Amino acid sequence: MKATARAHPIQGLVKYHGMRDEDLRLPYHDSISLCTAPTATTTTVEWQPDAAEDTFVVGGEELEDREAERVEIVTDYVRELAGFDHRVRFESENSFPSNIGFGSSSSGFAAAAMALVEAAGLDMTRPEISTVARRGSSSAARAVTGAYSVLESGYNDEDCRARRLDVGESADGFDPEEDLRIVAAHVPAYKETEEAHREAAASHMFDARLAHVHEQLDKMTDALREGTFDSIFEIAEHDSLSLTATTMTGPSAWVYWQPETIAVFNAVRELREEGVPVYFSTDTGASVYVNTKAGYADEVEKRIAEIGIDTDVWEVGGPARVLGASEALF
């Protein structure tokens, strides 16, 4: 009753903000993202019928308080589905910095859900497993199905689950799954995502966001189907600004961006004026995804590095998957 799984984190393209139901983590509206690779979370779990308690270890440290509670919620749901009350040994590692705006909770809970379900011997599709992962993080649902995925909103697990989106090749030959490069600009700054979601609806900008986000979702779906680079990532850039306007105008007035964040935005706009196909995007955090085409990645990375910011170059990642026993963490 042991399994290991790996999942890639997500970059939000049309992001969700706020939860209609905090227990089931049901968002107010659909959301679309892509997975980034080779960044990943690897998780090994083992159901232990004779153990006295669960143990949750991430990055070599045992989880406590709310972090442990969120993993326990996902674990308890798998126990319920499996019809047993075994304790679990749980260990997880990230290959990238966590909690600076690069979606570590998405890959973390996606890998957890995949490993827990596999170790329990449950026969579930990825969309079904996405409902397990969603209980830890709504974004994790899309990390289960991978690549470009949508999490559809709803009031239950039959409706609120993730699925892969159809992605086409554009008239100029750009393939969003093969030709995209993401220059990740690391801006380390602690963020508090869960509390921002909790108070989202209290922002006077929240209703304005709800009024236009459905059109954004439709436009993004069409842009992905057509494979048009500029359409996809211009929408993502604008959606990042819309999301931030909402978080900044909530009761706690969360301001995640740092001076380095703005410096990256300015560099991206300068590059675009010079004819480089490039757009910025942020989730909840100070770090920046700089989206460009494969042939321009070196030029873009060089410009961002000149600001004095650490960078990586990522590609589009696939769905969460079960690994062989040789890759187990214990």
Tab-separated table of C-alpha atoms in Angstrom:
chain	number	residue	atom	x	y	z
A	1	MET	CA	0.000	0.000	0.000
A	2	LYS	CA	2.756	2.361	-1.061
A	3	ALA	CA	3.054	4.661	-4.071
A	4	THR	CA	5.064	7.591	-5.394
A	5	ALA	CA	3.752	10.307	-7.702
A	6	ARG	CA	5.062	13.439	-9.347
A	7	ALA	CA	3.192	16.562	-10.467
A	8	HIS	CA	4.140	19.871	-12.069
A	9	PRO	CA	3.026	23.239	-10.644
A	10	ILE	CA	0.732	25.562	-12.549
A	11	GLN	CA	0.935	29.058	-13.980
A	12	GLY	CA	-2.510	30.623	-13.907
A	13	LEU	CA	-3.689	32.060	-17.213
A	14	VAL	CA	-7.197	33.024	-16.156
A	15	LYS	CA	-6.996	32.684	-12.409
A	16	TYR	CA	-9.606	31.951	-9.785
A	17	HIS	CA	-9.795	34.123	-6.702
A	18	GLY	CA	-11.936	33.420	-3.679
A	19	MET	CA	-13.841	30.313	-2.662
A	20	ARG	CA	-17.591	29.859	-2.605
A	21	ASP	CA	-17.137	26.863	-0.286
A	22	GLU	CA	-13.974	26.793	1.865
A	23	ASP	CA	-14.352	23.154	2.955
A	24	LEU	CA	-14.611	21.728	-0.560
A	25	ARG	CA	-12.586	24.620	-2.014
A	26	LEU	CA	-15.175	25.370	-4.668
A	27	PRO	CA	-14.228	28.523	-6.621
A	28	TYR	CA	-16.645	31.191	-7.800
A	29	HIS	CA	-15.800	30.666	-11.470
A	30	ASP	CA	-13.792	28.508	-13.884
A	31	SER	CA	-10.022	28.921	-14.162
A	32	ILE	CA	-7.407	27.998	-16.780
A	33	SER	CA	-3.711	27.270	-16.324
A	34	LEU	CA	-0.698	25.544	-17.792
A	35	CYS	CA	1.758	23.292	-15.982
A	36	THR	CA	5.451	24.188	-15.859
A	37	ALA	CA	8.286	21.676	-16.230
A	38	PRO	CA	10.760	20.391	-15.206
A	39	THR	CA	9.665	21.939	-11.900
A	40	ALA	CA	7.867	19.273	-9.897
A	41	THR	CA	6.784	17.894	-6.548
A	42	THR	CA	7.527	14.248	-5.788
A	43	THR	CA	5.533	12.538	-3.048
A	44	THR	CA	5.698	9.062	-1.552
A	45	VAL	CA	2.940	7.729	0.698
A	46	GLU	CA	2.446	4.444	2.496
A	47	TRP	CA	-0.756	3.373	4.200
A	48	GLN	CA	0.198	1.725	7.496
A	49	PRO	CA	-2.641	-0.250	9.151
A	50	ASP	CA	-0.677	-0.754	12.380
A	51	ALA	CA	0.592	2.819	12.820
A	52	ALA	CA	-0.795	5.007	15.586
A	53	GLU	CA	-0.792	8.342	13.748
A	54	ASP	CA	-0.197	10.071	10.419
A	55	THR	CA	3.158	11.683	9.670
A	56	PHE	CA	3.458	14.428	7.059
A	57	VAL	CA	6.955	15.546	6.039
A	58	VAL	CA	7.667	18.129	3.323
A	59	GLY	CA	11.197	19.150	2.432
A	60	GLY	CA	12.544	17.231	5.412
A	61	GLU	CA	10.365	19.041	7.970
A	62	GLU	CA	7.257	17.682	9.656
A	63	LEU	CA	4.177	19.751	8.932
A	64	GLU	CA	2.280	21.430	11.749
A	65	ASP	CA	-0.885	23.450	12.306
A	66	ARG	CA	-2.755	24.592	9.176
A	67	GLU	CA	-0.261	23.031	6.738
A	68	ALA	CA	-0.752	19.612	8.342
A	69	GLU	CA	-4.505	20.143	8.499
A	70	ARG	CA	-4.755	20.743	4.755
A	71	VAL	CA	-2.893	17.513	3.957
A	72	GLU	CA	-5.032	15.694	6.531
A	73	ILE	CA	-8.199	16.859	4.757
A	74	VAL	CA	-7.054	15.278	1.483
A	75	THR	CA	-5.849	12.144	3.275
A	76	ASP	CA	-9.130	11.745	5.166
A	77	TYR	CA	-11.105	11.980	1.932
A	78	VAL	CA	-9.050	9.186	0.341
A	79	ARG	CA	-9.561	7.097	3.498
A	80	GLU	CA	-13.295	7.671	3.113
A	81	LEU	CA	-13.229	6.636	-0.553
A	82	ALA	CA	-11.159	3.544	0.224
A	83	GLY	CA	-13.307	2.513	3.178
A	84	PHE	CA	-10.491	2.060	5.679
A	85	ASP	CA	-8.949	4.001	8.566
A	86	HIS	CA	-5.242	3.255	8.060
A	87	ARG	CA	-2.667	5.832	9.106
A	88	VAL	CA	-0.279	7.148	6.482
A	89	ARG	CA	3.392	7.967	6.197
A	90	PHE	CA	3.741	10.920	3.816
A	91	GLU	CA	6.934	12.502	2.473
A	92	SER	CA	7.229	15.152	-0.236
A	93	GLU	CA	9.955	17.199	-1.930
A	94	ASN	CA	9.887	20.153	-4.346
A	95	SER	CA	12.470	20.713	-7.059
A	96	PHE	CA	11.829	24.483	-6.983
A	97	PRO	CA	11.403	27.257	-4.387
A	98	SER	CA	8.083	27.125	-2.576
A	99	ASN	CA	5.797	29.919	-1.392
A	100	ILE	CA	7.199	32.662	-3.657
A	101	GLY	CA	4.469	32.569	-6.310
A	102	PHE	CA	5.324	29.542	-8.451
A	103	GLY	CA	2.393	27.288	-7.571
A	104	SER	CA	3.983	24.893	-5.082
A	105	SER	CA	0.634	24.097	-3.458
A	106	SER	CA	-0.765	23.037	-6.844
A	107	SER	CA	1.934	20.454	-7.547
A	108	GLY	CA	2.089	19.496	-3.874
A	109	PHE	CA	-1.548	18.517	-3.538
A	110	ALA	CA	-1.709	17.048	-7.045
A	111	ALA	CA	1.194	14.683	-6.281
A	112	ALA	CA	-0.329	13.917	-2.878
A	113	ALA	CA	-3.719	13.042	-4.346
A	114	MET	CA	-2.180	10.895	-7.079
A	115	ALA	CA	0.013	8.949	-4.637
A	116	LEU	CA	-2.688	8.522	-1.983
A	117	VAL	CA	-5.233	7.233	-4.503
A	118	GLU	CA	-2.734	4.845	-6.112
A	119	ALA	CA	-1.527	3.480	-2.770
A	120	ALA	CA	-5.137	2.924	-1.681
A	121	GLY	CA	-5.789	0.842	-4.806
A	122	LEU	CA	-8.575	3.100	-6.069
A	123	ASP	CA	-9.402	3.060	-9.786
A	124	MET	CA	-9.974	6.716	-10.637
A	125	THR	CA	-9.516	8.865	-13.739
A	126	ARG	CA	-7.429	12.028	-13.565
A	127	PRO	CA	-10.524	14.273	-13.599
A	128	GLU	CA	-11.827	12.237	-10.656
A	129	ILE	CA	-8.472	12.493	-8.856
A	130	SER	CA	-8.571	16.245	-9.491
A	131	THR	CA	-11.533	16.446	-7.077
A	132	VAL	CA	-9.343	14.856	-4.395
A	133	ALA	CA	-6.495	17.317	-5.018
A	134	ARG	CA	-8.948	20.243	-5.064
A	135	ARG	CA	-9.682	19.691	-1.375
A	136	GLY	CA	-6.132	20.805	-0.633
A	137	SER	CA	-5.828	23.512	-3.284
A	138	SER	CA	-8.192	24.412	-6.124
A	139	SER	CA	-5.186	24.980	-8.397
A	140	ALA	CA	-3.994	21.442	-7.683
A	141	ALA	CA	-6.966	20.065	-9.594
A	142	ARG	CA	-5.490	21.463	-12.824
A	143	ALA	CA	-2.027	20.155	-11.955
A	144	VAL	CA	-3.499	16.647	-11.915
A	145	THR	CA	-4.725	16.840	-15.515
A	146	GLY	CA	-1.666	18.828	-16.650
A	147	ALA	CA	-0.579	20.900	-19.654
A	148	TYR	CA	-3.362	23.415	-20.425
A	149	SER	CA	-6.322	22.586	-18.198
A	150	VAL	CA	-9.529	24.136	-16.947
A	151	LEU	CA	-11.104	23.698	-13.523
A	152	GLU	CA	-14.828	24.049	-13.997
A	153	SER	CA	-16.806	25.568	-11.151
A	154	GLY	CA	-19.754	23.826	-9.581
A	155	TYR	CA	-21.370	22.761	-6.333
A	156	ASN	CA	-20.160	19.148	-6.230
A	157	ASP	CA	-17.431	16.773	-7.410
A	158	GLU	CA	-19.345	15.825	-10.555
A	159	ASP	CA	-19.203	19.422	-11.778
A	160	CYS	CA	-16.140	20.979	-10.098
A	161	ARG	CA	-13.306	18.991	-11.608
A	162	ALA	CA	-10.425	19.611	-14.013
A	163	ARG	CA	-10.009	18.544	-17.635
A	164	ARG	CA	-7.451	19.078	-20.370
A	165	LEU	CA	-8.184	21.730	-22.982
A	166	ASP	CA	-7.834	21.324	-26.728
A	167	VAL	CA	-4.809	23.265	-27.944
A	168	GLY	CA	-4.103	23.966	-31.591
A	169	GLU	CA	-1.176	25.128	-33.713
A	170	SER	CA	-1.399	28.695	-35.014
A	171	ALA	CA	-1.199	29.752	-38.644
A	172	ASP	CA	2.425	30.832	-38.130
A	173	GLY	CA	3.370	27.404	-36.763
A	174	PHE	CA	3.412	28.191	-33.028
A	175	ASP	CA	2.463	25.158	-30.918
A	176	PRO	CA	1.537	26.244	-27.355
A	177	GLU	CA	2.537	22.879	-25.892
A	178	GLU	CA	5.880	22.507	-27.689
A	179	ASP	CA	7.109	26.028	-28.467
A	180	LEU	CA	6.335	27.999	-25.294
A	181	ARG	CA	9.183	28.946	-22.975
A	182	ILE	CA	8.633	30.462	-19.538
A	183	VAL	CA	11.463	32.550	-18.128
A	184	ALA	CA	10.802	32.308	-14.401
A	185	ALA	CA	11.945	35.453	-12.596
A	186	HIS	CA	12.513	34.559	-8.934
A	187	VAL	CA	11.491	37.310	-6.518
A	188	PRO	CA	11.564	35.712	-3.050
A	189	ALA	CA	8.874	37.273	-0.881
A	190	TYR	CA	6.572	35.395	1.484
A	191	LYS	CA	2.905	35.387	0.506
A	192	GLU	CA	-0.344	34.448	2.254
A	193	THR	CA	-2.587	32.995	-0.445
A	194	GLU	CA	-5.222	31.261	1.655
A	195	GLU	CA	-6.192	34.350	3.603
A	196	ALA	CA	-6.366	36.383	0.392
A	197	HIS	CA	-8.824	33.846	-1.054
A	198	ARG	CA	-10.857	33.935	2.145
A	199	GLU	CA	-11.461	37.685	1.977
A	200	ALA	CA	-11.706	38.021	-1.816
A	201	ALA	CA	-15.428	38.738	-1.938
A	202	ALA	CA	-14.973	41.676	0.460
A	203	SER	CA	-13.051	43.655	-2.160
A	204	HIS	CA	-15.105	46.284	-3.976
A	205	MET	CA	-13.289	45.113	-7.137
A	206	PHE	CA	-14.477	41.522	-6.800
A	207	ASP	CA	-17.857	42.072	-8.470
A	208	ALA	CA	-16.101	43.895	-11.306
A	209	ARG	CA	-13.804	40.906	-11.778
A	210	LEU	CA	-16.732	38.487	-11.840
A	211	ALA	CA	-18.424	40.677	-14.444
A	212	HIS	CA	-15.628	40.247	-16.984
A	213	VAL	CA	-13.855	36.987	-16.099
A	214	HIS	CA	-16.293	34.783	-18.037
A	215	GLU	CA	-15.505	36.678	-21.229
A	216	GLN	CA	-11.806	36.256	-20.439
A	217	LEU	CA	-12.331	32.508	-20.069
A	218	ASP	CA	-14.118	32.277	-23.413
A	219	LYS	CA	-11.430	34.304	-25.164
A	220	MET	CA	-8.659	32.202	-23.612
A	221	THR	CA	-10.338	28.955	-24.641
A	222	ASP	CA	-10.633	30.199	-28.233
A	223	ALA	CA	-7.040	31.492	-28.254
A	224	LEU	CA	-5.734	28.118	-27.056
A	225	ARG	CA	-7.783	26.280	-29.648
A	226	GLU	CA	-6.272	28.534	-32.331
A	227	GLY	CA	-2.781	28.381	-30.794
A	228	THR	CA	-2.240	32.141	-31.088
A	229	PHE	CA	0.689	33.189	-28.875
A	230	ASP	CA	-0.155	36.892	-28.604
A	231	SER	CA	-3.823	36.278	-27.846
A	232	ILE	CA	-3.125	33.657	-25.155
A	233	PHE	CA	-0.517	35.571	-23.241
A	234	GLU	CA	-1.925	39.061	-23.630
A	235	ILE	CA	-5.065	37.766	-21.916
A	236	ALA	CA	-2.915	36.157	-19.195
A	237	GLU	CA	-1.045	39.425	-18.640
A	238	HIS	CA	-4.255	41.423	-18.316
A	239	ASP	CA	-5.761	38.812	-16.014
A	240	SER	CA	-2.749	39.120	-13.698
A	241	LEU	CA	-3.408	42.851	-13.368
A	242	SER	CA	-7.102	42.248	-12.731
A	243	LEU	CA	-6.386	39.671	-10.026
A	244	THR	CA	-3.914	41.954	-8.285
A	245	ALA	CA	-6.395	44.830	-8.283
A	246	THR	CA	-8.766	42.564	-6.360
A	247	THR	CA	-6.219	41.355	-3.817
A	248	MET	CA	-4.944	44.891	-3.178
A	249	THR	CA	-8.427	46.215	-2.459
A	250	GLY	CA	-9.464	43.523	0.017
A	251	PRO	CA	-9.647	44.181	3.782
A	252	SER	CA	-5.974	43.290	4.316
A	253	ALA	CA	-4.849	45.212	1.212
A	254	TRP	CA	-2.400	42.518	0.127
A	255	VAL	CA	0.397	43.943	-2.018
A	256	TYR	CA	2.553	41.077	-3.226
A	257	TRP	CA	4.634	42.808	-5.861
A	258	GLN	CA	8.130	43.997	-4.997
A	259	PRO	CA	10.297	46.602	-6.812
A	260	GLU	CA	11.951	43.708	-8.666
A	261	THR	CA	8.523	42.585	-9.882
A	262	ILE	CA	7.869	45.977	-11.461
A	263	ALA	CA	11.373	45.987	-12.955
A	264	VAL	CA	10.565	42.734	-14.749
A	265	PHE	CA	7.285	44.177	-16.047
A	266	ASN	CA	9.150	47.178	-17.456
A	267	ALA	CA	11.793	44.977	-19.085
A	268	VAL	CA	9.082	42.871	-20.718
A	269	ARG	CA	7.363	45.939	-22.113
A	270	GLU	CA	10.660	47.271	-23.468
A	271	LEU	CA	11.371	43.937	-25.148
A	272	ARG	CA	7.907	43.930	-26.683
A	273	GLU	CA	8.472	47.418	-28.112
A	274	GLU	CA	11.637	46.014	-29.695
A	275	GLY	CA	9.595	43.335	-31.464
A	276	VAL	CA	10.164	40.406	-29.098
A	277	PRO	CA	7.062	38.237	-28.497
A	278	VAL	CA	6.881	38.320	-24.704
A	279	TYR	CA	4.341	38.882	-21.931
A	280	PHE	CA	4.457	38.802	-18.140
A	281	SER	CA	2.145	36.979	-15.775
A	282	THR	CA	1.914	36.637	-12.007
A	283	ASP	CA	-0.118	34.482	-9.692
A	284	THR	CA	-0.451	35.370	-6.018
A	285	GLY	CA	3.116	36.403	-5.275
A	286	ALA	CA	6.039	38.601	-6.277
A	287	SER	CA	7.739	36.237	-8.743
A	288	VAL	CA	7.015	36.611	-12.441
A	289	TYR	CA	6.358	34.222	-15.313
A	290	VAL	CA	7.771	35.738	-18.494
A	291	ASN	CA	6.154	33.942	-21.429
A	292	THR	CA	7.899	33.889	-24.792
A	293	LYS	CA	8.617	31.667	-27.798
A	294	ALA	CA	11.442	29.132	-27.803
A	295	GLY	CA	13.567	31.102	-30.254
A	296	TYR	CA	13.578	34.186	-27.996
A	297	ALA	CA	14.126	32.522	-24.607
A	298	ASP	CA	17.866	33.273	-24.417
A	299	GLU	CA	17.373	36.944	-25.267
A	300	VAL	CA	14.569	37.317	-22.727
A	301	GLU	CA	16.459	35.487	-19.986
A	302	LYS	CA	19.525	37.669	-20.565
A	303	ARG	CA	17.481	40.871	-20.232
A	304	ILE	CA	15.835	39.704	-17.002
A	305	ALA	CA	19.181	38.571	-15.589
A	306	GLU	CA	20.599	42.037	-16.249
A	307	ILE	CA	18.181	43.361	-13.633
A	308	GLY	CA	19.937	41.163	-11.092
A	309	ILE	CA	17.164	38.580	-10.792
A	310	ASP	CA	17.683	34.812	-10.743
A	311	THR	CA	15.968	33.009	-13.600
A	312	ASP	CA	15.086	29.562	-14.890
A	313	VAL	CA	13.673	28.583	-18.271
A	314	TRP	CA	10.718	26.219	-18.140
A	315	GLU	CA	8.481	24.426	-20.607
A	316	VAL	CA	4.921	23.099	-20.538
A	317	GLY	CA	4.552	20.099	-18.246
A	318	GLY	CA	2.249	17.114	-18.505
A	319	PRO	CA	-0.210	15.550	-16.058
A	320	ALA	CA	0.514	14.126	-12.623
A	321	ARG	CA	1.795	10.573	-12.852
A	322	VAL	CA	2.664	7.572	-10.757
A	323	LEU	CA	6.389	6.711	-10.577
A	324	GLY	CA	8.181	3.411	-10.176
A	325	ALA	CA	9.315	2.019	-6.842
A	326	SER	CA	12.928	3.003	-7.570
A	327	GLU	CA	11.967	6.706	-7.335
A	328	ALA	CA	10.329	6.457	-3.925
A	329	LEU	CA	11.484	8.908	-1.252
A	330	PHE	CA	11.591	6.180	1.391
